[in-house]
Coordinates of C-alpha atoms and ligand atoms in Angstrom, one line a residue:
M17 CA -0.5 -5.3 -14.1
L18 CA -4.1 -5.2 -11.7
K19 CA -7.1 -5.0 -13.3
V20 CA -10.4 -4.5 -10.4
K21 CA -13.6 -5.2 -12.2
D22 CA -16.9 -4.7 -10.8
L23 CA -15.5 -5.4 -7.3
T24 CA -18.3 -6.0 -5.3
V25 CA -18.0 -6.8 -0.6
K26 CA -20.3 -7.4 1.2
Y27 CA -19.4 -8.1 5.3
G28 CA -23.3 -10.1 5.7
V29 CA -26.1 -8.2 4.9
I30 CA -23.8 -4.6 4.3
E31 CA -22.2 -4.2 1.1
A32 CA -19.2 -2.2 1.3
V33 CA -17.9 -2.2 -2.0
H34 CA -20.2 -2.1 -4.8
G35 CA -19.2 -2.8 -8.7
V36 CA -15.7 -0.6 -8.7
S37 CA -13.2 -0.7 -11.4
F38 CA -10.1 1.0 -11.7
E39 CA -6.2 -0.3 -12.6
V40 CA -2.5 0.0 -12.0
K41 CA -0.1 0.2 -14.6
K42 CA 3.4 -1.3 -14.5
G43 CA 5.5 1.9 -13.0
E44 CA 2.4 3.7 -11.7
I45 CA 1.9 5.6 -8.7
V46 CA -2.2 5.7 -8.3
S47 CA -3.8 6.5 -5.8
L48 CA -7.2 5.7 -4.1
V49 CA -8.9 8.7 -2.2
G50 CA -11.6 8.4 -0.2
A51 CA -13.0 9.9 3.8
N52 CA -13.1 8.0 6.5
G53 CA -15.1 4.6 5.5
A54 CA -15.7 4.9 2.3
G55 CA -14.0 1.0 1.3
K56 CA -10.6 2.0 1.2
T57 CA -8.8 -0.5 3.5
T58 CA -12.4 -3.1 2.5
I59 CA -10.3 -2.8 -1.0
L60 CA -7.1 -3.3 -0.7
R61 CA -7.8 -6.0 1.6
T62 CA -9.6 -8.3 -1.2
I63 CA -6.7 -7.7 -3.4
S64 CA -4.9 -8.8 -0.6
G65 CA -6.5 -12.7 -0.7
L66 CA -7.7 -11.4 3.3
V67 CA -10.7 -11.1 2.3
R68 CA -12.8 -12.7 -0.5
P69 CA -15.1 -10.6 -3.0
A70 CA -19.4 -11.0 -3.4
G71 CA -18.5 -10.8 -7.8
G72 CA -15.7 -9.2 -10.1
S73 CA -12.3 -9.7 -10.2
I74 CA -8.9 -8.9 -9.6
Q75 CA -6.1 -9.8 -12.4
F76 CA -2.5 -9.6 -11.2
K77 CA -0.1 -10.5 -14.1
E78 CA -1.9 -13.9 -15.1
L79 CA -3.9 -14.5 -11.3
E80 CA -7.1 -14.3 -10.5
L81 CA -7.0 -12.8 -7.4
T82 CA -10.0 -13.5 -5.7
K83 CA -9.1 -17.6 -6.1
T84 CA -5.9 -17.2 -4.7
A85 CA -4.5 -17.6 -1.0
P86 CA -2.9 -15.0 0.4
Q87 CA 0.0 -16.4 0.4
K88 CA 0.6 -17.3 -3.1
I89 CA -0.6 -13.5 -3.8
V90 CA 2.2 -12.0 -1.7
A91 CA 4.9 -14.9 -3.3
A92 CA 4.1 -14.0 -6.7
G93 CA 4.6 -9.7 -6.2
L94 CA 2.1 -8.2 -4.7
S95 CA 2.8 -7.0 -1.4
Q96 CA 1.4 -5.1 1.2
V97 CA 1.9 -2.9 4.1
P98 CA -1.5 -1.9 6.7
E99 CA -3.2 0.4 8.2
G100 CA -1.3 0.9 11.5
R101 CA 1.7 -0.3 10.0
H102 CA 1.5 -4.2 12.2
V103 CA 5.2 -3.5 13.0
F104 CA 5.7 -7.2 15.7
S105 CA 6.3 -5.5 19.3
G106 CA 9.0 -7.6 21.4
L107 CA 11.2 -8.6 17.8
S108 CA 13.7 -6.5 16.8
V109 CA 13.4 -4.1 13.8
M110 CA 15.8 -6.9 12.0
E111 CA 13.7 -9.5 13.0
N112 CA 10.4 -7.7 11.5
L113 CA 12.5 -7.2 8.5
E114 CA 13.4 -11.1 8.5
M115 CA 9.9 -11.5 8.6
G116 CA 9.0 -9.9 5.4
A117 CA 11.3 -12.2 4.1
F118 CA 9.3 -15.2 4.6
L119 CA 7.7 -15.7 1.9
K120 CA 10.7 -14.4 -0.3
K121 CA 10.6 -15.4 -4.6
K122 CA 12.7 -17.9 -5.5
N123 CA 16.5 -17.3 -5.3
Q124 CA 16.5 -14.2 -4.2
D125 CA 18.8 -12.9 -2.3
S126 CA 17.9 -12.5 1.4
K127 CA 21.0 -10.1 2.6
R128 CA 21.6 -8.5 -1.1
V129 CA 17.6 -7.5 -0.2
L130 CA 18.1 -6.4 3.4
Q131 CA 20.9 -4.4 2.5
E132 CA 18.6 -2.3 0.2
V133 CA 17.0 -2.2 2.4
F134 CA 18.7 -0.3 5.1
E135 CA 20.4 2.1 2.6
R136 CA 16.8 2.6 1.7
F137 CA 16.2 2.9 5.0
P138 CA 19.4 4.4 7.5
I139 CA 17.5 4.3 10.5
L140 CA 16.4 0.9 10.3
A141 CA 20.0 -0.4 10.2
D142 CA 21.0 2.3 13.5
R143 CA 18.0 0.7 15.2
K144 CA 18.1 -3.5 14.3
N145 CA 18.5 -4.3 17.4
Q146 CA 16.1 -2.7 19.2
D147 CA 12.4 -4.0 20.4
A148 CA 10.3 -2.4 16.6
A149 CA 7.5 -1.4 19.7
T150 CA 9.8 1.7 20.8
L151 CA 10.7 3.0 17.7
S152 CA 8.7 6.6 16.8
G153 CA 5.2 6.5 14.9
G154 CA 6.9 7.7 11.3
E155 CA 9.9 4.6 11.8
Q156 CA 7.2 1.9 12.5
Q157 CA 6.2 3.4 8.9
M158 CA 9.4 2.6 7.4
L159 CA 10.1 -0.8 9.4
A160 CA 6.6 -2.0 7.9
M161 CA 7.2 -0.7 4.2
G162 CA 10.5 -1.9 4.5
R163 CA 9.7 -5.4 5.7
A164 CA 7.5 -5.3 3.3
L165 CA 10.4 -4.5 0.4
M166 CA 12.3 -7.6 1.6
S167 CA 10.1 -10.0 -0.6
E168 CA 11.0 -7.4 -3.1
P169 CA 7.4 -7.0 -4.9
D170 CA 6.4 -5.8 -8.9
L171 CA 3.5 -4.1 -6.7
L172 CA 3.2 -2.2 -3.0
L173 CA 0.3 -1.7 -2.1
L174 CA -0.1 1.5 1.0
D175 CA -2.9 1.5 2.9
E176 CA -2.7 5.2 5.1
P177 CA 0.7 5.2 5.6
S178 CA 0.4 9.1 6.9
M179 CA -1.9 8.0 9.8
G180 CA -1.1 9.7 12.9
L181 CA 2.8 11.7 11.7
A182 CA 3.4 14.3 12.5
P183 CA 3.9 16.9 9.1
I184 CA 7.5 16.0 8.7
F185 CA 7.4 12.6 8.4
I186 CA 5.1 12.3 6.2
K187 CA 6.4 14.7 3.7
E188 CA 9.7 11.9 4.6
I189 CA 7.1 9.0 4.0
F190 CA 5.9 10.2 0.3
D191 CA 9.3 11.5 -1.3
I192 CA 10.5 7.6 0.0
I193 CA 7.1 6.3 -1.9
Q194 CA 8.4 8.3 -5.0
E195 CA 12.2 6.9 -4.5
I196 CA 9.9 3.2 -4.8
Q197 CA 8.7 4.2 -7.9
K198 CA 11.7 6.0 -9.2
Q199 CA 13.3 2.1 -8.4
G200 CA 10.6 -0.1 -10.2
T201 CA 8.3 -1.0 -8.0
T202 CA 4.7 -0.2 -8.9
V203 CA 2.9 1.7 -6.2
L204 CA -1.2 1.3 -5.1
L205 CA -1.3 3.9 -1.6
I206 CA -4.8 4.7 -0.3
E207 CA -5.1 7.5 1.0
Q208 CA -7.4 10.1 3.5
N209 CA -4.8 13.0 2.9
A210 CA -5.6 13.4 -0.2
N211 CA -3.2 16.6 -1.3
M212 CA -0.2 14.5 0.0
A213 CA -1.7 11.1 -2.4
L214 CA -2.9 13.0 -5.4
S215 CA -0.5 15.7 -5.9
I216 CA 2.3 12.1 -5.5
A217 CA 0.3 10.4 -7.9
D218 CA 0.6 9.6 -11.8
R219 CA -3.6 8.6 -11.7
G220 CA -5.9 8.6 -9.0
Y221 CA -9.8 7.1 -8.0
V222 CA -11.8 9.3 -5.6
L223 CA -14.2 6.8 -3.4
E224 CA -17.3 7.6 -1.7
T225 CA -19.9 5.2 0.5
G226 CA -17.7 1.9 -2.8
S227 CA -18.8 3.6 -5.3
L228 CA -15.7 4.7 -7.7
V229 CA -16.5 8.7 -8.7
L230 CA -13.9 10.7 -10.1
S231 CA -10.8 9.5 -11.7
G232 CA -8.0 11.3 -13.3
T233 CA -4.7 11.6 -13.4
G234 CA -2.9 13.2 -9.9
E235 CA -3.5 16.8 -11.3
E236 CA -6.5 16.9 -12.8
L237 CA -8.0 15.8 -9.1
L238 CA -6.0 17.6 -7.2
A239 CA -7.3 21.0 -9.4
S240 CA -10.9 19.6 -9.6
E241 CA -13.7 21.5 -7.8
E242 CA -15.3 18.0 -6.6
V243 CA -12.4 16.9 -4.8
R244 CA -11.0 20.6 -3.5
K245 CA -14.3 20.8 -2.4
A246 CA -14.8 17.5 -0.7
Y247 CA -10.7 16.9 0.8
L248 CA -9.0 19.9 -0.2
G249 CA -10.8 22.6 2.6
G250 CA -12.1 24.5 -1.1
Ligands
LIG30 P1 -10.6 4.0 7.0 O1 -10.0 5.2 7.1 O2 -11.5 4.2 8.1 O3 -9.8 2.7 7.2 P2 -11.8 3.3 4.9 O4 -12.1 3.4 3.6 O5 -10.7 2.2 4.7 O6 -12.2 3.6 6.0 P3 -13.2 0.6 5.2 O7 -12.6 0.0 6.3 O8 -13.3 -0.5 4.1 O9 -12.8 1.7 4.7 O10 -14.7 0.7 5.1 C1 -15.6 0.2 4.6 C2 -17.4 -0.2 4.8 O11 -17.4 -1.6 5.7 C3 -17.7 0.7 6.3 O12 -18.8 1.5 6.5 C4 -17.1 -0.6 7.7 O13 -18.3 0.3 9.2 C5 -17.4 -1.7 7.2 N1 -16.8 -2.2 7.6 C6 -15.5 -2.7 7.4 N2 -14.5 -3.8 8.2 C7 -15.7 -4.3 8.3 C8 -16.0 -5.8 9.2 N3 -15.1 -6.1 9.3 N4 -17.4 -6.2 9.2 C9 -18.5 -5.4 8.7 N5 -19.0 -3.8 8.6 C10 -17.4 -3.2 8.3

């Protein structure tokens, strides 16, 4: 579904991503893990069309994303939940969700999709008239995920969904990610929390200072000595 090939990204003279290649197949959860500053967010923003690469290609279905406008990428079925959630404060929960349907696919029934989002995140239904800024961190993460699901993506990109959340919310968010997969959405998950991210992943990749250094099934990577030493405290 997504094929990233020899991707190189520069900020001015600084090369943040050096010739990275990986793929996500339909139906998978793929986790890209790495320390702070490894280049995870840069890769994600390049896939979403928000950053243009210095080299390489990103194929999504029949589209070359490095040459496609961000709004067209969303309309083609790829949607992103950004790091730090970025919910719109001053707007209600409902209005935030409606923003997510702005770039919906043709003929999509927004009312039905909203109903499905409320079923998956009942707390959002309870709080639908509340200002998004008044939600807790975990609830804001759910809102950001709900907003991304409003465009009914085939591929959902998640940037550090566990960031800043208490362990109990992290568990809940990761359970929801698995449910989203079960209902047919493919997921690319970017995380510093390697333990959680690899434990739900079909496959994973380890990124270090802009290069991929390891890949395997989630299970293989969790068991690997290198991953345990570097990310899981030995
Ligand atoms: P984090 O978990 O902190 O988001 P990350 O793995 O997502 O880390 P990136 O944010 O992609 O890493 O950053 C990769 C490298 O690119 C870092 O060295 C960072 O300082 C640099 N970088 C990121 N954004 C910019 C920018 N807008 N201008 C210049 N350098 C940048």
